[in-house]
């Protein structure tokens, strides 16, 4: 009798799914770590794992919400400032029984209202809390939307290359087709509309109905901040081609240059006025995992729907209700993020100090890393304008590519494995994100502590330059 | 140009599996109840009752159940570790909660509770859970077999995703069932193969019925991949006898089925003559090891006496699969990175609570037993009340959190329901809501033998509300029957 569930009888879509962020390199790094090697994990945007401290105020508030009996204790003021106590009471009052009760499947109404107010302050346009759904991290929201859109393998989703591989993984899991559009590395990873038009035409000629388009702004892994002009053209494109725009804006707080501040796709859409503002369907994603909060482990996120019909929203609500509700502490983190301490609040000064320190340091590290990569042989790196990653291009010599082929590995995978073994730096090969044929990258984060950065970049340079020395072919003979 | 074209995402163009799935626990009746609740807020005397009582969902803390103090102390300290450096903390927190928080934090790399963890969950917490499982069952458990999830539900979805390749793949599910299963099967494009629990014998699970349904499905070309067993049952509340469980294990082994054991109510047992036995324990006690039975056991922090629904914590213990299958399970889990850390911590506390001698032990036991005894009393009070109603029979709630009475509806009521385009039990439940403010879920949301009608009511409202609920329910039922008497 054949085994009830063996590899052969698994859902094919599961087998085809890949998620390199926690794939081969990460597993190898974990093995080496178990063997005692010091590993610097730069494979995932996980700030607290690399020493970034949580902001104090939200942790105080959530701790009080976890243990409401503290609020009745006369000594609570010894441990918690008055505004944290007040805020904890505010959130507990918004719940339907504290942190331990399932909330509304869309999230606590009072928190969704705070999110709506934040969006209105940010963009200057009102929004409806009923169209904001809180989720266990933005990823769950992305998966819910893709699951709702994709009917079968003839439904295509336009995805940037390089992309954060949640998108490729989810599209594969749900049985759809990924329609790639290439970002222009030489033009600072900006959108190339000729390429986008070509991609969509090519997909359609194969019988694919292109349903949606993903943009990640600021970009992951590419770190660019899109220009307003780019986003305007994008929205016009979605209007003309009848696509729903999925705007992954989880890095909107992570901006390291002043020329292109973050502007939400929604704001630009409404700036463009009719008919676009009433016709273009848009879903915007945000999270507590990134920004200067970095609260990845809380799993807090939301998506906001624009111009989706009430019936569609109902169906999405229905699916959300099967999972009952997003986790309540994560929802409170979201409320705190969109509604942080204000000038005059007791905790404001410390909160501002902590936040600014993180942002300034991230900006510095973005520069250190970019400059560091650009000083290496055969490495070219666009500046990290936003997000948390550096995505240098590694110009691998022909012999390195051959060596990789013989080892049965993608060339950048081989490079990254060797980098890992030599230096303990755990990165994700560019092939995990997608890249143009014959062009190789790796993704690292800018998250290692500032004081560790110079040594890390030194270590990388040493490895890289030795690698290039070994595989380059000036003298006409093999050094292998 | 764009305005002539229909918007790309409409009900007509979304994934048909999304349209097909249903989840009555938060369905139509609940939406209506919320509307009535809003009406009461603006106009308090506009309805024949002054509050809505939600008996539709197993959400204890929303109805006044208090969390376990020790657990919340540990969570507060874990969420704000800076507290552990302050001397004042020992004034407000018990000494063992401080010690446990320190232990948990030291098992987390960098003590960073805000970081994504290992995709299966923090290793130290999984070790604690494995120890808890071993202590419970008397058979060893492996931390690497445990996948911590945001509640038990995502783990169910993961397995359905792996198992269901097409509509030709089927999953045996109990009828009545908790509709996560029917919804998940629909969402993943598979086929639900029903097996009927026997109401006349306390919702007994007959192997002959399993065999019959399995053969029936196979004859229709369905490949049956797995068997779902909910023990204690939801909505039915029965606790399986050991003999029965052994038969189920044999059945799965012989028929090559994965056993999906939903054991989330394992700590909700209200009768002295029944005990919870995990399916893993039963299988191991029969001498069956990893090679003999693929088994996924689900546990949650939402139920038991802890009732921490809003935290979204739980795990699946995955045993009896090849390493290549386990890699795929891991891979799917990794796409979502990890489950929320607070929920992970709580899962480790639930499986490893205070022990005799711990500073918090006595107060913990008092809180735990207080809740469980109260649940048992409420289960009995509501069961007796339901059985006293004309035309209503209600099996005992041996466990879980629900009562699932059968209501014999008069013909006239069934006709009225047809006219109102509602299932007869939905019609009854809606009338109940409109007369009494009590929200229940119609039996049609769980599945039932055709021609029978039920509703699921939780036992969760606080004890002091139970008499009022019973009297309102009794009055309503009498008037409903009188109205539609044949």
PDB file of N, CA and C in Angstrom, chain A residues 195-263:
ATOM      1  N   UNK A 195       9.023  47.910 -21.401  1.00  0.00           N
ATOM      2  CA  UNK A 195       9.149  46.525 -20.964  1.00  0.00           C
ATOM      3  C   UNK A 195       7.842  45.999 -20.385  1.00  0.00           C
ATOM      4  N   UNK A 196       7.175  46.847 -19.606  1.00  0.00           N
ATOM      5  CA  UNK A 196       5.911  46.419 -19.005  1.00  0.00           C
ATOM      6  C   UNK A 196       4.896  46.124 -20.115  1.00  0.00           C
ATOM      7  N   UNK A 197       4.832  47.012 -21.108  1.00  0.00           N
ATOM      8  CA  UNK A 197       3.883  46.800 -22.221  1.00  0.00           C
ATOM      9  C   UNK A 197       4.214  45.516 -22.984  1.00  0.00           C
ATOM     10  N   UNK A 198       5.509  45.305 -23.174  1.00  0.00           N
ATOM     11  CA  UNK A 198       5.922  44.070 -23.854  1.00  0.00           C
ATOM     12  C   UNK A 198       5.510  42.841 -23.056  1.00  0.00           C
ATOM     13  N   UNK A 199       5.755  42.903 -21.763  1.00  0.00           N
ATOM     14  CA  UNK A 199       5.439  41.743 -20.913  1.00  0.00           C
ATOM     15  C   UNK A 199       3.965  41.400 -20.977  1.00  0.00           C
ATOM     16  N   UNK A 200       3.137  42.429 -20.876  1.00  0.00           N
ATOM     17  CA  UNK A 200       1.699  42.159 -20.842  1.00  0.00           C
ATOM     18  C   UNK A 200       1.230  41.630 -22.207  1.00  0.00           C
ATOM     19  N   UNK A 201       1.808  42.194 -23.275  1.00  0.00           N
ATOM     20  CA  UNK A 201       1.431  41.732 -24.619  1.00  0.00           C
ATOM     21  C   UNK A 201       1.844  40.275 -24.809  1.00  0.00           C
ATOM     22  N   UNK A 202       3.050  39.976 -24.388  1.00  0.00           N
ATOM     23  CA  UNK A 202       3.553  38.611 -24.515  1.00  0.00           C
ATOM     24  C   UNK A 202       2.684  37.627 -23.733  1.00  0.00           C
ATOM     25  N   UNK A 203       2.292  38.012 -22.524  1.00  0.00           N
ATOM     26  CA  UNK A 203       1.450  37.138 -21.705  1.00  0.00           C
ATOM     27  C   UNK A 203       0.102  36.916 -22.393  1.00  0.00           C
ATOM     28  N   UNK A 204      -0.456  38.015 -22.895  1.00  0.00           N
ATOM     29  CA  UNK A 204      -1.772  37.902 -23.533  1.00  0.00           C
ATOM     30  C   UNK A 204      -1.726  37.028 -24.770  1.00  0.00           C
ATOM     31  N   UNK A 205      -0.607  37.121 -25.494  1.00  0.00           N
ATOM     32  CA  UNK A 205      -0.500  36.288 -26.702  1.00  0.00           C
ATOM     33  C   UNK A 205      -0.465  34.802 -26.343  1.00  0.00           C
ATOM     34  N   UNK A 206      -0.083  34.504 -25.107  1.00  0.00           N
ATOM     35  CA  UNK A 206      -0.077  33.098 -24.661  1.00  0.00           C
ATOM     36  C   UNK A 206      -1.413  32.706 -24.033  1.00  0.00           C
ATOM     37  N   UNK A 207      -2.399  33.602 -24.112  1.00  0.00           N
ATOM     38  CA  UNK A 207      -3.713  33.272 -23.573  1.00  0.00           C
ATOM     39  C   UNK A 207      -3.883  33.594 -22.100  1.00  0.00           C
ATOM     40  N   UNK A 208      -2.944  34.371 -21.551  1.00  0.00           N
ATOM     41  CA  UNK A 208      -3.035  34.726 -20.138  1.00  0.00           C
ATOM     42  C   UNK A 208      -3.879  36.001 -19.989  1.00  0.00           C
ATOM     43  N   UNK A 209      -4.800  35.979 -19.048  1.00  0.00           N
ATOM     44  CA  UNK A 209      -5.549  37.186 -18.691  1.00  0.00           C
ATOM     45  C   UNK A 209      -4.791  37.838 -17.543  1.00  0.00           C
ATOM     46  N   UNK A 210      -4.201  39.005 -17.841  1.00  0.00           N
ATOM     47  CA  UNK A 210      -3.440  39.648 -16.777  1.00  0.00           C
ATOM     48  C   UNK A 210      -4.408  40.400 -15.868  1.00  0.00           C
ATOM     49  N   UNK A 211      -4.423  40.062 -14.612  1.00  0.00           N
ATOM     50  CA  UNK A 211      -5.448  40.569 -13.702  1.00  0.00           C
ATOM     51  C   UNK A 211      -4.964  41.710 -12.817  1.00  0.00           C
ATOM     52  N   UNK A 212      -3.700  41.634 -12.403  1.00  0.00           N
ATOM     53  CA  UNK A 212      -3.222  42.578 -11.393  1.00  0.00           C
ATOM     54  C   UNK A 212      -1.765  42.900 -11.623  1.00  0.00           C
ATOM     55  N   UNK A 213      -1.334  43.979 -11.008  1.00  0.00           N
ATOM     56  CA  UNK A 213       0.062  44.386 -11.071  1.00  0.00           C
ATOM     57  C   UNK A 213       0.554  44.694  -9.672  1.00  0.00           C
ATOM     58  N   UNK A 214       1.732  44.152  -9.351  1.00  0.00           N
ATOM     59  CA  UNK A 214       2.342  44.396  -8.048  1.00  0.00           C
ATOM     60  C   UNK A 214       3.406  45.474  -8.199  1.00  0.00           C
ATOM     61  N   UNK A 215       3.370  46.482  -7.314  1.00  0.00           N
ATOM     62  CA  UNK A 215       4.564  47.310  -7.169  1.00  0.00           C
ATOM     63  C   UNK A 215       4.988  47.289  -5.713  1.00  0.00           C
ATOM     64  N   UNK A 216       6.290  47.371  -5.519  1.00  0.00           N
ATOM     65  CA  UNK A 216       6.832  47.388  -4.164  1.00  0.00           C
ATOM     66  C   UNK A 216       7.563  48.723  -4.036  1.00  0.00           C
ATOM     67  N   UNK A 217       7.027  49.603  -3.227  1.00  0.00           N
ATOM     68  CA  UNK A 217       7.582  50.938  -3.124  1.00  0.00           C
ATOM     69  C   UNK A 217       7.582  51.439  -1.693  1.00  0.00           C
ATOM     70  N   UNK A 218       8.771  51.690  -1.100  1.00  0.00           N
ATOM     71  CA  UNK A 218      10.113  51.443  -1.608  1.00  0.00           C
ATOM     72  C   UNK A 218      10.372  49.973  -1.953  1.00  0.00           C
ATOM     73  N   UNK A 219      11.314  49.741  -2.841  1.00  0.00           N
ATOM     74  CA  UNK A 219      11.492  48.421  -3.427  1.00  0.00           C
ATOM     75  C   UNK A 219      12.229  47.416  -2.558  1.00  0.00           C
ATOM     76  N   UNK A 220      11.826  46.183  -2.721  1.00  0.00           N
ATOM     77  CA  UNK A 220      12.508  45.065  -2.070  1.00  0.00           C
ATOM     78  C   UNK A 220      12.711  44.000  -3.134  1.00  0.00           C
ATOM     79  N   UNK A 221      13.924  43.626  -3.469  1.00  0.00           N
ATOM     80  CA  UNK A 221      15.186  43.903  -2.781  1.00  0.00           C
ATOM     81  C   UNK A 221      15.897  45.172  -3.231  1.00  0.00           C
ATOM     82  N   UNK A 222      15.314  45.873  -4.213  1.00  0.00           N
ATOM     83  CA  UNK A 222      16.059  46.878  -4.960  1.00  0.00           C
ATOM     84  C   UNK A 222      16.223  48.227  -4.275  1.00  0.00           C
ATOM     85  N   UNK A 223      15.374  48.545  -3.287  1.00  0.00           N
ATOM     86  CA  UNK A 223      15.587  49.741  -2.480  1.00  0.00           C
ATOM     87  C   UNK A 223      15.303  51.080  -3.150  1.00  0.00           C
ATOM     88  N   UNK A 224      14.733  51.098  -4.352  1.00  0.00           N
ATOM     89  CA  UNK A 224      14.472  52.395  -4.967  1.00  0.00           C
ATOM     90  C   UNK A 224      13.160  52.977  -4.448  1.00  0.00           C
ATOM     91  N   UNK A 225      13.120  54.301  -4.437  1.00  0.00           N
ATOM     92  CA  UNK A 225      11.867  55.000  -4.151  1.00  0.00           C
ATOM     93  C   UNK A 225      11.335  55.472  -5.495  1.00  0.00           C
ATOM     94  N   UNK A 226      10.152  55.041  -5.857  1.00  0.00           N
ATOM     95  CA  UNK A 226       9.620  55.404  -7.171  1.00  0.00           C
ATOM     96  C   UNK A 226       9.298  56.891  -7.234  1.00  0.00           C
ATOM     97  N   UNK A 227       9.491  57.458  -8.406  1.00  0.00           N
ATOM     98  CA  UNK A 227       9.159  58.871  -8.588  1.00  0.00           C
ATOM     99  C   UNK A 227       7.657  59.010  -8.731  1.00  0.00           C
ATOM    100  N   UNK A 228       7.172  60.208  -8.466  1.00  0.00           N
ATOM    101  CA  UNK A 228       5.736  60.452  -8.612  1.00  0.00           C
ATOM    102  C   UNK A 228       5.325  60.233 -10.064  1.00  0.00           C
ATOM    103  N   UNK A 229       6.176  60.657 -10.979  1.00  0.00           N
ATOM    104  CA  UNK A 229       5.870  60.495 -12.401  1.00  0.00           C
ATOM    105  C   UNK A 229       5.692  59.025 -12.760  1.00  0.00           C
ATOM    106  N   UNK A 230       6.578  58.190 -12.236  1.00  0.00           N
ATOM    107  CA  UNK A 230       6.482  56.749 -12.467  1.00  0.00           C
ATOM    108  C   UNK A 230       5.140  56.213 -11.962  1.00  0.00           C
ATOM    109  N   UNK A 231       4.755  56.636 -10.764  1.00  0.00           N
ATOM    110  CA  UNK A 231       3.530  56.095 -10.174  1.00  0.00           C
ATOM    111  C   UNK A 231       2.305  56.583 -10.949  1.00  0.00           C
ATOM    112  N   UNK A 232       2.355  57.835 -11.387  1.00  0.00           N
ATOM    113  CA  UNK A 232       1.253  58.354 -12.196  1.00  0.00           C
ATOM    114  C   UNK A 232       1.074  57.550 -13.471  1.00  0.00           C
ATOM    115  N   UNK A 233       2.197  57.296 -14.142  1.00  0.00           N
ATOM    116  CA  UNK A 233       2.142  56.538 -15.399  1.00  0.00           C
ATOM    117  C   UNK A 233       1.636  55.126 -15.119  1.00  0.00           C
ATOM    118  N   UNK A 234       2.064  54.582 -13.993  1.00  0.00           N
ATOM    119  CA  UNK A 234       1.641  53.251 -13.588  1.00  0.00           C
ATOM    120  C   UNK A 234       0.129  53.187 -13.392  1.00  0.00           C
ATOM    121  N   UNK A 235      -0.421  54.177 -12.724  1.00  0.00           N
ATOM    122  CA  UNK A 235      -1.859  54.193 -12.459  1.00  0.00           C
ATOM    123  C   UNK A 235      -2.635  54.334 -13.766  1.00  0.00           C
ATOM    124  N   UNK A 236      -2.121  55.187 -14.664  1.00  0.00           N
ATOM    125  CA  UNK A 236      -2.760  55.328 -15.982  1.00  0.00           C
ATOM    126  C   UNK A 236      -2.732  53.992 -16.705  1.00  0.00           C
ATOM    127  N   UNK A 237      -1.605  53.328 -16.605  1.00  0.00           N
ATOM    128  CA  UNK A 237      -1.436  52.030 -17.252  1.00  0.00           C
ATOM    129  C   UNK A 237      -2.451  51.023 -16.717  1.00  0.00           C
ATOM    130  N   UNK A 238      -2.595  50.977 -15.408  1.00  0.00           N
ATOM    131  CA  UNK A 238      -3.546  50.031 -14.795  1.00  0.00           C
ATOM    132  C   UNK A 238      -4.972  50.354 -15.221  1.00  0.00           C
ATOM    133  N   UNK A 239      -5.261  51.661 -15.351  1.00  0.00           N
ATOM    134  CA  UNK A 239      -6.582  52.094 -15.794  1.00  0.00           C
ATOM    135  C   UNK A 239      -6.840  51.600 -17.226  1.00  0.00           C
ATOM    136  N   UNK A 240      -5.870  51.815 -18.102  1.00  0.00           N
ATOM    137  CA  UNK A 240      -6.053  51.442 -19.502  1.00  0.00           C
ATOM    138  C   UNK A 240      -6.088  49.934 -19.698  1.00  0.00           C
ATOM    139  N   UNK A 241      -5.270  49.240 -18.931  1.00  0.00           N
ATOM    140  CA  UNK A 241      -5.158  47.791 -19.117  1.00  0.00           C
ATOM    141  C   UNK A 241      -6.066  46.997 -18.181  1.00  0.00           C
ATOM    142  N   UNK A 242      -6.855  47.709 -17.366  1.00  0.00           N
ATOM    143  CA  UNK A 242      -7.840  47.029 -16.529  1.00  0.00           C
ATOM    144  C   UNK A 242      -7.199  46.088 -15.506  1.00  0.00           C
ATOM    145  N   UNK A 243      -6.219  46.614 -14.776  1.00  0.00           N
ATOM    146  CA  UNK A 243      -5.520  45.813 -13.774  1.00  0.00           C
ATOM    147  C   UNK A 243      -5.782  46.375 -12.386  1.00  0.00           C
ATOM    148  N   UNK A 244      -5.845  45.492 -11.418  1.00  0.00           N
ATOM    149  CA  UNK A 244      -5.891  45.985 -10.047  1.00  0.00           C
ATOM    150  C   UNK A 244      -4.442  46.153  -9.582  1.00  0.00           C
ATOM    151  N   UNK A 245      -4.172  47.294  -8.965  1.00  0.00           N
ATOM    152  CA  UNK A 245      -2.815  47.572  -8.506  1.00  0.00           C
ATOM    153  C   UNK A 245      -2.654  47.114  -7.063  1.00  0.00           C
ATOM    154  N   UNK A 246      -1.661  46.255  -6.837  1.00  0.00           N
ATOM    155  CA  UNK A 246      -1.348  45.799  -5.481  1.00  0.00           C
ATOM    156  C   UNK A 246      -0.089  46.551  -5.050  1.00  0.00           C
ATOM    157  N   UNK A 247      -0.275  47.524  -4.171  1.00  0.00           N
ATOM    158  CA  UNK A 247       0.827  48.410  -3.789  1.00  0.00           C
ATOM    159  C   UNK A 247       1.393  47.986  -2.439  1.00  0.00           C
ATOM    160  N   UNK A 248       2.541  47.333  -2.491  1.00  0.00           N
ATOM    161  CA  UNK A 248       3.234  46.900  -1.276  1.00  0.00           C
ATOM    162  C   UNK A 248       4.036  48.096  -0.790  1.00  0.00           C
ATOM    163  N   UNK A 249       3.546  48.727   0.270  1.00  0.00           N
ATOM    164  CA  UNK A 249       4.176  49.971   0.759  1.00  0.00           C
ATOM    165  C   UNK A 249       4.701  49.770   2.174  1.00  0.00           C
ATOM    166  N   UNK A 250       5.137  48.556   2.484  1.00  0.00           N
ATOM    167  CA  UNK A 250       5.532  48.229   3.861  1.00  0.00           C
ATOM    168  C   UNK A 250       6.777  48.972   4.320  1.00  0.00           C
ATOM    169  N   UNK A 251       7.578  49.482   3.360  1.00  0.00           N
ATOM    170  CA  UNK A 251       8.803  50.200   3.738  1.00  0.00           C
ATOM    171  C   UNK A 251       8.641  51.712   3.703  1.00  0.00           C
ATOM    172  N   UNK A 252       7.410  52.187   3.751  1.00  0.00           N
ATOM    173  CA  UNK A 252       7.180  53.615   3.568  1.00  0.00           C
ATOM    174  C   UNK A 252       7.870  54.502   4.602  1.00  0.00           C
ATOM    175  N   UNK A 253       8.199  53.942   5.772  1.00  0.00           N
ATOM    176  CA  UNK A 253       8.930  54.751   6.762  1.00  0.00           C
ATOM    177  C   UNK A 253      10.441  54.737   6.511  1.00  0.00           C
ATOM    178  N   UNK A 254      10.899  53.790   5.693  1.00  0.00           N
ATOM    179  CA  UNK A 254      12.344  53.626   5.489  1.00  0.00           C
ATOM    180  C   UNK A 254      12.790  54.390   4.255  1.00  0.00           C
ATOM    181  N   UNK A 255      13.048  55.694   4.415  1.00  0.00           N
ATOM    182  CA  UNK A 255      13.462  56.543   3.292  1.00  0.00           C
ATOM    183  C   UNK A 255      14.799  57.173   3.658  1.00  0.00           C
ATOM    184  N   UNK A 256      15.852  57.011   2.807  1.00  0.00           N
ATOM    185  CA  UNK A 256      17.200  57.463   3.151  1.00  0.00           C
ATOM    186  C   UNK A 256      17.715  58.555   2.246  1.00  0.00           C
ATOM    187  N   UNK A 257      16.845  59.174   1.467  1.00  0.00           N
ATOM    188  CA  UNK A 257      17.241  60.321   0.660  1.00  0.00           C
ATOM    189  C   UNK A 257      16.054  61.288   0.663  1.00  0.00           C
ATOM    190  N   UNK A 258      16.360  62.524   0.263  1.00  0.00           N
ATOM    191  CA  UNK A 258      15.314  63.547   0.365  1.00  0.00           C
ATOM    192  C   UNK A 258      14.690  63.936  -0.973  1.00  0.00           C
ATOM    193  N   UNK A 259      15.281  63.438  -2.070  1.00  0.00           N
ATOM    194  CA  UNK A 259      14.769  63.838  -3.394  1.00  0.00           C
ATOM    195  C   UNK A 259      13.420  63.199  -3.688  1.00  0.00           C
ATOM    196  N   UNK A 260      13.248  61.958  -3.240  1.00  0.00           N
ATOM    197  CA  UNK A 260      11.994  61.259  -3.538  1.00  0.00           C
ATOM    198  C   UNK A 260      11.382  60.725  -2.239  1.00  0.00           C
ATOM    199  N   UNK A 261      10.631  61.607  -1.543  1.00  0.00           N
ATOM    200  CA  UNK A 261       9.954  61.125  -0.338  1.00  0.00           C
ATOM    201  C   UNK A 261       8.883  60.101  -0.713  1.00  0.00           C
ATOM    202  N   UNK A 262       8.385  59.398   0.263  1.00  0.00           N
ATOM    203  CA  UNK A 262       7.333  58.426  -0.022  1.00  0.00           C
ATOM    204  C   UNK A 262       6.005  59.150  -0.287  1.00  0.00           C
ATOM    205  N   UNK A 263       5.367  58.791  -1.407  1.00  0.00           N
ATOM    206  CA  UNK A 263       4.001  59.238  -1.669  1.00  0.00           C
ATOM    207  C   UNK A 263       3.195  57.981  -1.955  1.00  0.00           C
TER     208      UNK A 263
END
